[in-house]
Amino acid sequence: MNLNDRINFLEKNLERQIDWIRAADTKIVPLMFITTSLLGTTAAFISKAPEISRLILFFAITCISALLLTLYCIVMVSFPRIKNNEQSLILFEGIKHYGYKNFEKKVNELSQEIYFK
């Protein structure tokens, strides 16, 4: 890869990471609001029911489980896993692992074959 290709690669990589973070951050707030509202509504519905039958209990547990799973996914998006491959030139943790000088050296040695490995 020549210098312009390397620069384009690094700029596209950074842009991709920033877009990924921006997209995740944009979706979190409304989803958190809707999920917590639905959890509150479900709890209110259960507490107002004169008698809790097995059917109501089944639907309540299913609903609460799905909403708690949604909250878990929100947390996972809020704190993304950045430690996937410490030898990566794409993930932040891999870049941090190399240090500036070694990262610069690896980028200078970068070829398309190495990138797609």
Short mmCIF file of N, CA and C in Angstrom, two decimals:
data_model
loop_
_atom_site.label_atom_id
_atom_site.label_comp_id
_atom_site.label_asym_id
_atom_site.label_seq_id
_atom_site.Cartn_x
_atom_site.Cartn_y
_atom_site.Cartn_z
N MET A 1 0.85 -1.18 0.00
CA MET A 1 0.00 0.00 0.00
C MET A 1 0.89 1.23 0.00
N ASN A 2 0.51 2.19 -0.83
CA ASN A 2 1.27 3.44 -0.80
C ASN A 2 0.74 4.34 0.32
N LEU A 3 1.35 5.49 0.49
CA LEU A 3 1.03 6.38 1.60
C LEU A 3 -0.42 6.84 1.55
N ASN A 4 -0.92 7.21 0.37
CA ASN A 4 -2.31 7.68 0.26
C ASN A 4 -3.30 6.57 0.61
N ASP A 5 -3.00 5.35 0.22
CA ASP A 5 -3.88 4.23 0.57
C ASP A 5 -3.91 4.01 2.08
N ARG A 6 -2.75 4.13 2.71
CA ARG A 6 -2.69 3.97 4.17
C ARG A 6 -3.47 5.08 4.87
N ILE A 7 -3.31 6.31 4.39
CA ILE A 7 -4.05 7.43 4.98
C ILE A 7 -5.55 7.22 4.81
N ASN A 8 -5.97 6.83 3.63
CA ASN A 8 -7.39 6.57 3.39
C ASN A 8 -7.90 5.44 4.28
N PHE A 9 -7.09 4.39 4.42
CA PHE A 9 -7.47 3.27 5.29
C PHE A 9 -7.68 3.74 6.72
N LEU A 10 -6.73 4.50 7.26
CA LEU A 10 -6.84 4.95 8.65
C LEU A 10 -8.00 5.92 8.84
N GLU A 11 -8.23 6.81 7.87
CA GLU A 11 -9.35 7.75 7.98
C GLU A 11 -10.69 7.02 7.91
N LYS A 12 -10.81 6.06 7.00
CA LYS A 12 -12.05 5.29 6.90
C LYS A 12 -12.28 4.46 8.16
N ASN A 13 -11.21 3.90 8.71
CA ASN A 13 -11.33 3.11 9.93
C ASN A 13 -11.81 3.97 11.09
N LEU A 14 -11.23 5.14 11.26
CA LEU A 14 -11.64 6.04 12.33
C LEU A 14 -13.08 6.51 12.12
N GLU A 15 -13.42 6.84 10.88
CA GLU A 15 -14.79 7.27 10.57
C GLU A 15 -15.80 6.15 10.87
N ARG A 16 -15.44 4.92 10.55
CA ARG A 16 -16.31 3.78 10.81
C ARG A 16 -16.54 3.61 12.31
N GLN A 17 -15.49 3.73 13.09
CA GLN A 17 -15.62 3.58 14.53
C GLN A 17 -16.46 4.70 15.14
N ILE A 18 -16.25 5.92 14.69
CA ILE A 18 -17.02 7.04 15.21
C ILE A 18 -18.49 6.91 14.81
N ASP A 19 -18.77 6.49 13.59
CA ASP A 19 -20.16 6.28 13.16
C ASP A 19 -20.82 5.18 13.97
N TRP A 20 -20.09 4.12 14.27
CA TRP A 20 -20.63 3.02 15.07
C TRP A 20 -21.00 3.51 16.46
N ILE A 21 -20.13 4.28 17.08
CA ILE A 21 -20.40 4.82 18.41
C ILE A 21 -21.57 5.80 18.37
N ARG A 22 -21.62 6.66 17.37
CA ARG A 22 -22.71 7.63 17.24
C ARG A 22 -24.05 6.93 17.06
N ALA A 23 -24.09 5.90 16.23
CA ALA A 23 -25.35 5.18 16.00
C ALA A 23 -25.83 4.49 17.27
N ALA A 24 -24.91 3.91 18.01
CA ALA A 24 -25.29 3.24 19.26
C ALA A 24 -25.78 4.26 20.28
N ASP A 25 -25.09 5.37 20.41
CA ASP A 25 -25.49 6.40 21.38
C ASP A 25 -26.85 7.00 21.05
N THR A 26 -27.15 7.15 19.77
CA THR A 26 -28.43 7.74 19.36
C THR A 26 -29.60 6.84 19.73
N LYS A 27 -29.41 5.55 19.67
CA LYS A 27 -30.51 4.61 19.92
C LYS A 27 -30.74 4.33 21.40
N ILE A 28 -29.77 4.60 22.23
CA ILE A 28 -29.86 4.20 23.64
C ILE A 28 -30.95 4.95 24.39
N VAL A 29 -31.00 6.27 24.28
CA VAL A 29 -31.91 7.07 25.11
C VAL A 29 -33.38 6.72 24.87
N PRO A 30 -33.88 6.73 23.62
CA PRO A 30 -35.30 6.37 23.46
C PRO A 30 -35.60 4.93 23.86
N LEU A 31 -34.70 4.04 23.59
CA LEU A 31 -34.92 2.64 23.94
C LEU A 31 -34.94 2.45 25.45
N MET A 32 -34.09 3.16 26.16
CA MET A 32 -34.08 3.10 27.63
C MET A 32 -35.40 3.64 28.18
N PHE A 33 -35.89 4.75 27.63
CA PHE A 33 -37.15 5.34 28.07
C PHE A 33 -38.32 4.38 27.86
N ILE A 34 -38.39 3.81 26.67
CA ILE A 34 -39.49 2.90 26.35
C ILE A 34 -39.43 1.65 27.23
N THR A 35 -38.25 1.10 27.41
CA THR A 35 -38.11 -0.12 28.20
C THR A 35 -38.49 0.09 29.66
N THR A 36 -38.00 1.17 30.26
CA THR A 36 -38.34 1.41 31.66
C THR A 36 -39.82 1.73 31.82
N SER A 37 -40.41 2.42 30.83
CA SER A 37 -41.85 2.70 30.88
C SER A 37 -42.65 1.40 30.81
N LEU A 38 -42.26 0.51 29.94
CA LEU A 38 -42.96 -0.77 29.83
C LEU A 38 -42.78 -1.63 31.08
N LEU A 39 -41.61 -1.58 31.69
CA LEU A 39 -41.42 -2.31 32.95
C LEU A 39 -42.35 -1.77 34.04
N GLY A 40 -42.46 -0.45 34.13
CA GLY A 40 -43.37 0.17 35.10
C GLY A 40 -44.81 -0.17 34.83
N THR A 41 -45.20 -0.15 33.56
CA THR A 41 -46.57 -0.48 33.17
C THR A 41 -46.89 -1.94 33.52
N THR A 42 -45.96 -2.82 33.25
CA THR A 42 -46.16 -4.24 33.57
C THR A 42 -46.31 -4.44 35.08
N ALA A 43 -45.46 -3.78 35.85
CA ALA A 43 -45.56 -3.90 37.31
C ALA A 43 -46.89 -3.34 37.81
N ALA A 44 -47.34 -2.22 37.25
CA ALA A 44 -48.63 -1.64 37.66
C ALA A 44 -49.78 -2.56 37.28
N PHE A 45 -49.70 -3.16 36.10
CA PHE A 45 -50.74 -4.08 35.64
C PHE A 45 -50.85 -5.29 36.58
N ILE A 46 -49.71 -5.82 36.97
CA ILE A 46 -49.71 -6.99 37.85
C ILE A 46 -50.26 -6.63 39.23
N SER A 47 -49.87 -5.47 39.74
CA SER A 47 -50.33 -5.09 41.09
C SER A 47 -51.82 -4.76 41.12
N LYS A 48 -52.40 -4.34 40.00
CA LYS A 48 -53.83 -4.00 39.94
C LYS A 48 -54.71 -5.21 39.66
N ALA A 49 -54.12 -6.30 39.23
CA ALA A 49 -54.91 -7.49 38.90
C ALA A 49 -55.51 -8.06 40.19
N PRO A 50 -56.85 -8.29 40.18
CA PRO A 50 -57.48 -8.83 41.39
C PRO A 50 -57.00 -10.24 41.72
N GLU A 51 -56.73 -11.00 40.69
CA GLU A 51 -56.25 -12.37 40.89
C GLU A 51 -55.21 -12.64 39.82
N ILE A 52 -54.10 -13.18 40.23
CA ILE A 52 -53.03 -13.46 39.27
C ILE A 52 -53.14 -14.92 38.86
N SER A 53 -53.66 -15.11 37.66
CA SER A 53 -53.79 -16.47 37.14
C SER A 53 -52.46 -16.91 36.52
N ARG A 54 -52.40 -18.16 36.14
CA ARG A 54 -51.19 -18.67 35.52
C ARG A 54 -50.92 -17.98 34.18
N LEU A 55 -51.98 -17.67 33.45
CA LEU A 55 -51.81 -17.00 32.16
C LEU A 55 -51.23 -15.60 32.35
N ILE A 56 -51.78 -14.85 33.30
CA ILE A 56 -51.26 -13.50 33.57
C ILE A 56 -49.82 -13.59 34.05
N LEU A 57 -49.53 -14.54 34.91
CA LEU A 57 -48.18 -14.71 35.42
C LEU A 57 -47.21 -15.08 34.29
N PHE A 58 -47.64 -15.95 33.40
CA PHE A 58 -46.80 -16.33 32.26
C PHE A 58 -46.47 -15.12 31.39
N PHE A 59 -47.50 -14.34 31.02
CA PHE A 59 -47.27 -13.16 30.18
C PHE A 59 -46.43 -12.11 30.91
N ALA A 60 -46.65 -11.95 32.20
CA ALA A 60 -45.87 -10.97 32.97
C ALA A 60 -44.40 -11.37 33.02
N ILE A 61 -44.15 -12.63 33.29
CA ILE A 61 -42.76 -13.10 33.35
C ILE A 61 -42.09 -13.00 31.99
N THR A 62 -42.83 -13.35 30.93
CA THR A 62 -42.29 -13.23 29.58
C THR A 62 -41.97 -11.78 29.24
N CYS A 63 -42.89 -10.89 29.56
CA CYS A 63 -42.69 -9.47 29.27
C CYS A 63 -41.52 -8.90 30.06
N ILE A 64 -41.48 -9.18 31.35
CA ILE A 64 -40.40 -8.66 32.19
C ILE A 64 -39.06 -9.24 31.77
N SER A 65 -39.02 -10.51 31.41
CA SER A 65 -37.77 -11.12 30.95
C SER A 65 -37.27 -10.46 29.67
N ALA A 66 -38.18 -10.23 28.73
CA ALA A 66 -37.79 -9.58 27.48
C ALA A 66 -37.29 -8.16 27.73
N LEU A 67 -37.96 -7.44 28.63
CA LEU A 67 -37.54 -6.08 28.93
C LEU A 67 -36.20 -6.04 29.67
N LEU A 68 -35.98 -6.98 30.56
CA LEU A 68 -34.69 -7.04 31.25
C LEU A 68 -33.57 -7.42 30.28
N LEU A 69 -33.87 -8.29 29.33
CA LEU A 69 -32.90 -8.62 28.29
C LEU A 69 -32.57 -7.38 27.45
N THR A 70 -33.59 -6.58 27.16
CA THR A 70 -33.38 -5.34 26.42
C THR A 70 -32.48 -4.40 27.21
N LEU A 71 -32.72 -4.27 28.52
CA LEU A 71 -31.86 -3.42 29.35
C LEU A 71 -30.42 -3.94 29.37
N TYR A 72 -30.26 -5.26 29.41
CA TYR A 72 -28.92 -5.85 29.36
C TYR A 72 -28.23 -5.48 28.04
N CYS A 73 -28.96 -5.56 26.94
CA CYS A 73 -28.38 -5.20 25.64
C CYS A 73 -28.02 -3.72 25.59
N ILE A 74 -28.84 -2.88 26.22
CA ILE A 74 -28.53 -1.45 26.28
C ILE A 74 -27.21 -1.23 27.01
N VAL A 75 -27.02 -1.94 28.11
CA VAL A 75 -25.77 -1.82 28.86
C VAL A 75 -24.60 -2.30 28.02
N MET A 76 -24.77 -3.38 27.29
CA MET A 76 -23.69 -3.89 26.45
C MET A 76 -23.33 -2.92 25.33
N VAL A 77 -24.32 -2.19 24.83
CA VAL A 77 -24.04 -1.19 23.79
C VAL A 77 -23.38 0.04 24.40
N SER A 78 -23.79 0.38 25.62
CA SER A 78 -23.22 1.56 26.28
C SER A 78 -21.74 1.37 26.60
N PHE A 79 -21.36 0.15 26.92
CA PHE A 79 -19.98 -0.16 27.25
C PHE A 79 -19.49 -1.23 26.28
N PRO A 80 -19.14 -0.85 25.05
CA PRO A 80 -18.79 -1.86 24.04
C PRO A 80 -17.51 -2.60 24.40
N ARG A 81 -17.45 -3.80 23.90
CA ARG A 81 -16.26 -4.63 24.09
C ARG A 81 -15.20 -4.19 23.09
N ILE A 82 -14.12 -3.67 23.59
CA ILE A 82 -13.07 -3.20 22.68
C ILE A 82 -11.87 -4.12 22.69
N LYS A 83 -11.92 -5.14 23.50
CA LYS A 83 -10.77 -6.04 23.61
C LYS A 83 -11.09 -7.34 22.89
N ASN A 84 -10.85 -7.36 21.61
CA ASN A 84 -11.15 -8.54 20.81
C ASN A 84 -9.86 -9.21 20.36
N ASN A 85 -8.98 -8.42 19.83
CA ASN A 85 -7.74 -8.95 19.30
C ASN A 85 -6.66 -7.92 19.56
N GLU A 86 -5.71 -8.24 20.41
CA GLU A 86 -4.69 -7.27 20.78
C GLU A 86 -3.71 -6.99 19.64
N GLN A 87 -3.77 -7.74 18.57
CA GLN A 87 -2.89 -7.49 17.44
C GLN A 87 -3.62 -6.76 16.31
N SER A 88 -4.79 -6.26 16.59
CA SER A 88 -5.61 -5.60 15.58
C SER A 88 -5.14 -4.18 15.35
N LEU A 89 -5.19 -3.76 14.10
CA LEU A 89 -4.94 -2.36 13.77
C LEU A 89 -6.25 -1.61 13.62
N ILE A 90 -7.36 -2.28 13.91
CA ILE A 90 -8.68 -1.69 13.73
C ILE A 90 -9.29 -1.32 15.07
N LEU A 91 -9.23 -2.21 16.06
CA LEU A 91 -9.85 -1.96 17.36
C LEU A 91 -8.94 -1.10 18.22
N PHE A 92 -9.56 -0.23 19.04
CA PHE A 92 -8.80 0.68 19.89
C PHE A 92 -7.86 -0.05 20.84
N GLU A 93 -8.32 -1.16 21.41
CA GLU A 93 -7.50 -1.89 22.38
C GLU A 93 -6.24 -2.43 21.72
N GLY A 94 -6.35 -2.91 20.49
CA GLY A 94 -5.18 -3.39 19.77
C GLY A 94 -4.19 -2.28 19.49
N ILE A 95 -4.71 -1.12 19.13
CA ILE A 95 -3.85 0.04 18.87
C ILE A 95 -3.14 0.45 20.16
N LYS A 96 -3.89 0.48 21.26
CA LYS A 96 -3.30 0.84 22.56
C LYS A 96 -2.22 -0.16 22.96
N HIS A 97 -2.46 -1.43 22.67
CA HIS A 97 -1.51 -2.49 23.03
C HIS A 97 -0.16 -2.28 22.33
N TYR A 98 -0.19 -1.86 21.07
CA TYR A 98 1.04 -1.67 20.32
C TYR A 98 1.86 -0.49 20.82
N GLY A 99 1.22 0.58 21.25
CA GLY A 99 1.93 1.82 21.54
C GLY A 99 2.10 2.59 20.24
N TYR A 100 2.39 3.86 20.35
CA TYR A 100 2.42 4.72 19.16
C TYR A 100 3.48 4.28 18.16
N LYS A 101 4.70 4.05 18.61
CA LYS A 101 5.80 3.72 17.68
C LYS A 101 5.54 2.40 16.96
N ASN A 102 5.13 1.38 17.70
CA ASN A 102 4.87 0.09 17.07
C ASN A 102 3.66 0.15 16.15
N PHE A 103 2.63 0.91 16.54
CA PHE A 103 1.46 1.07 15.67
C PHE A 103 1.86 1.74 14.37
N GLU A 104 2.67 2.79 14.48
CA GLU A 104 3.15 3.49 13.28
C GLU A 104 3.94 2.54 12.39
N LYS A 105 4.78 1.72 13.00
CA LYS A 105 5.57 0.75 12.24
C LYS A 105 4.66 -0.26 11.54
N LYS A 106 3.66 -0.78 12.27
CA LYS A 106 2.74 -1.76 11.69
C LYS A 106 1.94 -1.17 10.53
N VAL A 107 1.52 0.09 10.67
CA VAL A 107 0.77 0.74 9.59
C VAL A 107 1.65 0.91 8.37
N ASN A 108 2.91 1.25 8.58
CA ASN A 108 3.83 1.40 7.45
C ASN A 108 4.08 0.08 6.74
N GLU A 109 4.01 -1.02 7.47
CA GLU A 109 4.20 -2.35 6.88
C GLU A 109 2.91 -2.94 6.33
N LEU A 110 1.81 -2.25 6.52
CA LEU A 110 0.49 -2.78 6.18
C LEU A 110 0.35 -3.02 4.67
N SER A 111 -0.16 -4.17 4.34
CA SER A 111 -0.51 -4.48 2.96
C SER A 111 -1.95 -4.97 2.94
N GLN A 112 -2.52 -5.06 1.76
CA GLN A 112 -3.91 -5.51 1.67
C GLN A 112 -4.05 -6.95 2.16
N GLU A 113 -3.06 -7.78 1.93
CA GLU A 113 -3.11 -9.16 2.39
C GLU A 113 -3.15 -9.24 3.91
N ILE A 114 -2.32 -8.43 4.57
CA ILE A 114 -2.29 -8.42 6.03
C ILE A 114 -3.61 -7.87 6.57
N TYR A 115 -4.13 -6.83 5.94
CA TYR A 115 -5.36 -6.20 6.42
C TYR A 115 -6.54 -7.18 6.37
N PHE A 116 -6.62 -7.97 5.32
CA PHE A 116 -7.76 -8.88 5.16
C PHE A 116 -7.57 -10.21 5.87
N LYS A 117 -6.43 -10.41 6.53
CA LYS A 117 -6.18 -11.65 7.26
C LYS A 117 -7.10 -11.81 8.41
#
